[in-house]
PDB file of C-alpha atoms and ligand atoms in Angstrom:
ATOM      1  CA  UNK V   1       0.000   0.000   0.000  1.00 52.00           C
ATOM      2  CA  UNK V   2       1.390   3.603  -0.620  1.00 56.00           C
ATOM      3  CA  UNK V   3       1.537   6.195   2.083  1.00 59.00           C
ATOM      4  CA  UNK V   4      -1.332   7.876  -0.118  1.00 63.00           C
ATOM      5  CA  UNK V   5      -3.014   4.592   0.015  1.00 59.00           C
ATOM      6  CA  UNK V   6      -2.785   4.523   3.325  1.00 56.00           C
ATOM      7  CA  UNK V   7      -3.866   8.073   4.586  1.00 62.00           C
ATOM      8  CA  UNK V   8      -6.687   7.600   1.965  1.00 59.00           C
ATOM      9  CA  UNK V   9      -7.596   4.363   4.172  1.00 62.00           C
ATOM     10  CA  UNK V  10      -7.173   6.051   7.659  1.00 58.00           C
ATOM     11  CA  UNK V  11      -9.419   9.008   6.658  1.00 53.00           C
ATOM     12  CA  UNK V  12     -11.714   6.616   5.385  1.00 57.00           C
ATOM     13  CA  UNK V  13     -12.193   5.028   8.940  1.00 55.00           C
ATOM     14  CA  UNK V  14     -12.297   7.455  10.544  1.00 54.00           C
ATOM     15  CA  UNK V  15     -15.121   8.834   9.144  1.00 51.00           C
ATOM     16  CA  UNK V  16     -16.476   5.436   9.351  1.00 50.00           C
ATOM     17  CA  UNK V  17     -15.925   5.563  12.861  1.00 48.00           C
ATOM     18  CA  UNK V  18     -17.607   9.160  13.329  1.00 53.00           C
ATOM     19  CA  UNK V  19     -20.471   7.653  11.423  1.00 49.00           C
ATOM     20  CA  UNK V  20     -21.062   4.460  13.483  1.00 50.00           C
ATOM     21  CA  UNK V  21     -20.691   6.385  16.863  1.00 47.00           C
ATOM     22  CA  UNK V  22     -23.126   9.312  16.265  1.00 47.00           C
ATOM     23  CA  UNK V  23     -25.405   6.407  14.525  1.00 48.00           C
ATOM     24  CA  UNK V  24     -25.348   4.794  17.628  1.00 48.00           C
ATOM     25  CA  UNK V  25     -25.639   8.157  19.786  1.00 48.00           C
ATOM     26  CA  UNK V  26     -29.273   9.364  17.980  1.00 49.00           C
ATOM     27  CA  UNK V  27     -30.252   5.411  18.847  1.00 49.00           C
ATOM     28  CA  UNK V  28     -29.529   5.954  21.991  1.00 51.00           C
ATOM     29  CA  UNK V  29     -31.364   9.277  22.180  1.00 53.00           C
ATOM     30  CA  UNK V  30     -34.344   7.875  19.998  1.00 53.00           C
ATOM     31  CA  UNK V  31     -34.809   4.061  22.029  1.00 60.00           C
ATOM     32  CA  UNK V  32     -37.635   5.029  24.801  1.00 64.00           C
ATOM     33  CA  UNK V  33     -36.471   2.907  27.744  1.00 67.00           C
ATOM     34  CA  UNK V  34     -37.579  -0.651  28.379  1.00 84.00           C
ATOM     35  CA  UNK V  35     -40.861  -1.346  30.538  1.00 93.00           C
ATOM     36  CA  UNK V  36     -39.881  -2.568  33.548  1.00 97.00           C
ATOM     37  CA  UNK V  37     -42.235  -5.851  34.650  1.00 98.00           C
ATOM     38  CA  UNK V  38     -43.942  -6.752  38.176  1.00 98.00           C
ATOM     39  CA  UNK V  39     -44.561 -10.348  38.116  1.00 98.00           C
ATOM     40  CA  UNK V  40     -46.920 -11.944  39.619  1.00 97.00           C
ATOM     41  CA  UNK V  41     -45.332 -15.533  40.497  1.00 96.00           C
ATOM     42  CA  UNK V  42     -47.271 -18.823  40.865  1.00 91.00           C
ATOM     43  CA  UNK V  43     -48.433 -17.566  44.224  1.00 89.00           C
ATOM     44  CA  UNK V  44     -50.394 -14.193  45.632  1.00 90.00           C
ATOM     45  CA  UNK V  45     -47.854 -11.670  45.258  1.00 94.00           C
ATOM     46  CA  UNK V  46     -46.385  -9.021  43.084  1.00 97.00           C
ATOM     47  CA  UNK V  47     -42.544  -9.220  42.713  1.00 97.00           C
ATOM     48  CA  UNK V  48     -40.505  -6.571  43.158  1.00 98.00           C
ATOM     49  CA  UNK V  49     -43.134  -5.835  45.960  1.00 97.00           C
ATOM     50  CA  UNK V  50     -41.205  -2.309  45.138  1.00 98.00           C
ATOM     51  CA  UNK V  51     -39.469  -0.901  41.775  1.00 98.00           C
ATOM     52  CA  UNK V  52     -38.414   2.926  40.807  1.00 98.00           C
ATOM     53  CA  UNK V  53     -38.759   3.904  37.332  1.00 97.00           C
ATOM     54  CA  UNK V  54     -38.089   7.601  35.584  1.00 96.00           C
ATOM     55  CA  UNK V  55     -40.797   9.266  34.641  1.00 96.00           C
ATOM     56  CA  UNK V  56     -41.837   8.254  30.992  1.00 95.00           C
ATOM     57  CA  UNK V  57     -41.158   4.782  31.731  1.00 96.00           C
ATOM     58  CA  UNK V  58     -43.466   1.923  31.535  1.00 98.00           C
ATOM     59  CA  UNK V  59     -44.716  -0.793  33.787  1.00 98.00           C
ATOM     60  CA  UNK V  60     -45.678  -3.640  32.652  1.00 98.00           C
ATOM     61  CA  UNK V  61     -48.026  -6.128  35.615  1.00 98.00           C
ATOM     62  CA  UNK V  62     -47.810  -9.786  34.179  1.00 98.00           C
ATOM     63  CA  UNK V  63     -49.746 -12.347  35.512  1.00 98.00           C
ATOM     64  CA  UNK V  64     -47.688 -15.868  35.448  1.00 98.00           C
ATOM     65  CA  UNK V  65     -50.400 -16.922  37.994  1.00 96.00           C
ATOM     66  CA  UNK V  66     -53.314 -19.809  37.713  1.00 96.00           C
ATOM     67  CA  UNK V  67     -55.556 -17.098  39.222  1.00 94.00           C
ATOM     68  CA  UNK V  68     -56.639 -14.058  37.993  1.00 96.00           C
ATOM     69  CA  UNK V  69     -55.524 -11.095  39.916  1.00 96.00           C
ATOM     70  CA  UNK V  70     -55.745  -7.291  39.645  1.00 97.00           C
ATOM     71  CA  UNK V  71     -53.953  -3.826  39.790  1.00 98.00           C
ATOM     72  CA  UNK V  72     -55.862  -1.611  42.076  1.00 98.00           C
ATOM     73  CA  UNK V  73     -54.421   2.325  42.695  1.00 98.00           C
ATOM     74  CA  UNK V  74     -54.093   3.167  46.792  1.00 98.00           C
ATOM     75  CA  UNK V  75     -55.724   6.554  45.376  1.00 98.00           C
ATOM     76  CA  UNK V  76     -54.940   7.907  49.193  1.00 98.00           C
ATOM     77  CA  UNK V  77     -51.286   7.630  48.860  1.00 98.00           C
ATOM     78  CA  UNK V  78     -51.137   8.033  44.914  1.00 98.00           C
ATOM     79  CA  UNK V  79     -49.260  10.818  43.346  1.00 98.00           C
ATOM     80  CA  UNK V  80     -48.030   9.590  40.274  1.00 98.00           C
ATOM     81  CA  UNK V  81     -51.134   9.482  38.066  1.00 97.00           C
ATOM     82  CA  UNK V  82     -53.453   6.532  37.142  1.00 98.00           C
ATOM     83  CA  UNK V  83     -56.101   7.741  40.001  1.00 98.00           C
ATOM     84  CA  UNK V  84     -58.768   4.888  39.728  1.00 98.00           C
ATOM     85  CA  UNK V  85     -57.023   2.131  38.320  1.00 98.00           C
ATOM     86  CA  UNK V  86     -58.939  -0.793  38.609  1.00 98.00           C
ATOM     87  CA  UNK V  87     -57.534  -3.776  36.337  1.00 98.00           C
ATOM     88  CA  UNK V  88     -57.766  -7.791  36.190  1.00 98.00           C
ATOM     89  CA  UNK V  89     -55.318  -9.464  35.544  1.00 98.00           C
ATOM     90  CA  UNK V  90     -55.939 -12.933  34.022  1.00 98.00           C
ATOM     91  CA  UNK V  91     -54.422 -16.040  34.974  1.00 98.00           C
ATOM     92  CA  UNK V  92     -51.879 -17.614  32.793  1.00 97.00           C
ATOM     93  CA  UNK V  93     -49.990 -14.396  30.908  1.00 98.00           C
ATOM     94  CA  UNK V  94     -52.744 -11.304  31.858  1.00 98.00           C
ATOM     95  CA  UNK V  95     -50.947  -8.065  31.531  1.00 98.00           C
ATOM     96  CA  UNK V  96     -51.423  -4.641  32.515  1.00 98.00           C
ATOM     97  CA  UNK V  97     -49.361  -1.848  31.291  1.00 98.00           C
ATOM     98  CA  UNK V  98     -49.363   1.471  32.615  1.00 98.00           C
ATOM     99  CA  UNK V  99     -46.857   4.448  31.697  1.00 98.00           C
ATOM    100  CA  UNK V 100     -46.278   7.208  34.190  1.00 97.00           C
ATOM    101  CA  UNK V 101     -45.719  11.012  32.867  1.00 96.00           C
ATOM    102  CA  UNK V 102     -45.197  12.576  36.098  1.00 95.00           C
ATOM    103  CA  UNK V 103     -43.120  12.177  39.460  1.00 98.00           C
ATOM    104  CA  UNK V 104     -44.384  10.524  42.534  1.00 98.00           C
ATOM    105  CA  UNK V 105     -45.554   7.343  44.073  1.00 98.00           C
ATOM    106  CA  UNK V 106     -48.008   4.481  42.766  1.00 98.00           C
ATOM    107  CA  UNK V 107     -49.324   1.930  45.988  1.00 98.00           C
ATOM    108  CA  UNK V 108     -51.295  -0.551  44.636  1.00 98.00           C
ATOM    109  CA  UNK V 109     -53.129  -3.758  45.762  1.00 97.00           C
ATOM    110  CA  UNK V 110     -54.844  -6.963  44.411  1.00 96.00           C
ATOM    111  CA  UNK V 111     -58.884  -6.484  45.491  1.00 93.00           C
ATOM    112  CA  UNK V 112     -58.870 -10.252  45.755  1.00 91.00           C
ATOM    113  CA  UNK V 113     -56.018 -11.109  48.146  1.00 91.00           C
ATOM    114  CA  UNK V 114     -55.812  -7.486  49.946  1.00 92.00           C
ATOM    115  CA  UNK V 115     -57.887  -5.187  51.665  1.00 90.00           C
ATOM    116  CA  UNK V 116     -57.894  -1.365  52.643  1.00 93.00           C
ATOM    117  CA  UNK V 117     -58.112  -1.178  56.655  1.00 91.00           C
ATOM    118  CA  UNK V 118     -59.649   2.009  57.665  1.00 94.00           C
ATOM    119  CA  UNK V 119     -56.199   3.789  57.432  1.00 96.00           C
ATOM    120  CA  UNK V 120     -55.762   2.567  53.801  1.00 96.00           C
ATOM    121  CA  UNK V 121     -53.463   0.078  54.750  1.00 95.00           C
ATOM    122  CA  UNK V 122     -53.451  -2.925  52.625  1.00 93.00           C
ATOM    123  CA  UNK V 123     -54.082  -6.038  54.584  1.00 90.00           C
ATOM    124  CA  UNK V 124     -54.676  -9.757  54.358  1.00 86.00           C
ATOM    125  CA  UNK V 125     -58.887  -9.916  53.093  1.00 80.00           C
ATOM    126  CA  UNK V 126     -59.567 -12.035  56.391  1.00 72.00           C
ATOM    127  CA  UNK V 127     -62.510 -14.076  57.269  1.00 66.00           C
ATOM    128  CA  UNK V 128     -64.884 -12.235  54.382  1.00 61.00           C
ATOM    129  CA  UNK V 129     -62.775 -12.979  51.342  1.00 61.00           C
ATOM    130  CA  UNK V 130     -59.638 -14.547  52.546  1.00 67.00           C
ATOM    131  CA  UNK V 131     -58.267 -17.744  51.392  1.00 69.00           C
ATOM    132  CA  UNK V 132     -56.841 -19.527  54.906  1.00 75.00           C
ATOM    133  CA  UNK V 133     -54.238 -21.709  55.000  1.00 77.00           C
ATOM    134  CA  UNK V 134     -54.511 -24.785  57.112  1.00 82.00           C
ATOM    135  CA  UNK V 135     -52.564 -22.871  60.103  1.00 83.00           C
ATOM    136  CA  UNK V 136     -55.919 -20.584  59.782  1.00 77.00           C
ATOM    137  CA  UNK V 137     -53.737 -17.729  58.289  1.00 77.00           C
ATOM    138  CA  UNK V 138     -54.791 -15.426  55.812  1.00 76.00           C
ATOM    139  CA  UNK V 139     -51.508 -14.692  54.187  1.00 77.00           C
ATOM    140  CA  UNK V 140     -50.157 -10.983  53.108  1.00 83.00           C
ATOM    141  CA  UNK V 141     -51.780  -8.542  51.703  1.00 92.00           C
ATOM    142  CA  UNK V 142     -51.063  -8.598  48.028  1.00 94.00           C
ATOM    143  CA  UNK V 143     -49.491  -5.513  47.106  1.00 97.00           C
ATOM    144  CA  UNK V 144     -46.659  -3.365  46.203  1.00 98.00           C
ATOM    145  CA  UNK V 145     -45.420   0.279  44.997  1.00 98.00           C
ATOM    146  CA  UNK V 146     -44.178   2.219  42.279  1.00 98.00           C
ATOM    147  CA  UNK V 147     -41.854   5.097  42.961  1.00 98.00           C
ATOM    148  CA  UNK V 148     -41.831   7.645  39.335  1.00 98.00           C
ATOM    149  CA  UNK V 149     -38.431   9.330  39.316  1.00 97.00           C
ATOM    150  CA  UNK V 150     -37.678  13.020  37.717  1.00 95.00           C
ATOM    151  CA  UNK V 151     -34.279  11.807  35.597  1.00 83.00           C
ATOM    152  CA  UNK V 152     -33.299  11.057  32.326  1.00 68.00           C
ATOM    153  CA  UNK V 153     -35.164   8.239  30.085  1.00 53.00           C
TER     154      UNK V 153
HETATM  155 CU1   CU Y   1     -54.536 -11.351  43.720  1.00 82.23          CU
END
């Protein structure tokens, strides 16, 4: 190769390079970010019980459970948006997907394995809705919380 070969070859990849990392800056930039999933396990509970997401970002509630559950908004304690949510989830793959625009905090519950006490606590349905184990417990409340986060997506 001659030298003016060769500087002929440098510059060209170099600008390759330029190329391929701004290409791969406005992907960056242009990607929204990835929903982040609560689970619901073969069993009555969300997992994370708690996740933090930036504002913008998606959750997604899937259901892996024989039972159907649901997504119910602690409206006393929620700042975050979604006021009144009131979703099933259906057994075997039922999703729920919510986005959240704005900072703050998201308590939720499942209306069939949780109840609000008087305080808006979430607690185990009891004697009226429960299902009991054969120690005669009623198990946790199902529920959980979303914290939104000001940051970048
Ligand atoms: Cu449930």
């Amino acid at each position: 190769m001659t030298s003016r070969a060769f500087r002929w070859s440098a510059l060209a990849l170099a600008v390759i390079c330029m190329v391929g990392i701004s290409t791969i800056g406005m992907a960056q930039q242009s990607v929204k970010p990835m929903a982040r999933q609560i689970i619901v396990p073969d069993e009555d509970r969300f997992t994370p019980f708690a996740i933090t997401v930036r504002v913008g970002q998606t959750v997604e509630w899937v259901n892996n459970d024989t039972d159907d559950h649901t997504v119910v908004s602690n409206d006393a304690f929620n700042t975050a948006g979604h006021r009144g949510a009131h979703a099933i989830l259906k057994a075997n793959g039922g999703t729920l997907r919510l986005t959240f625009n704005h900072a703050g905090v998201f308590p939720f519950y499942c209306a069939f394995h949780s109840m609000l006490d008087a305080d808006n606590q979430p607690k185990a349905p009891g004697p009226d809705g429960g299902i009991q184990d054969p120690d005669g417990n009623f198990g946790t409340p199902m529920n959980g919380v979303v914290t939104v986060v000001e940051g970048n997506n």
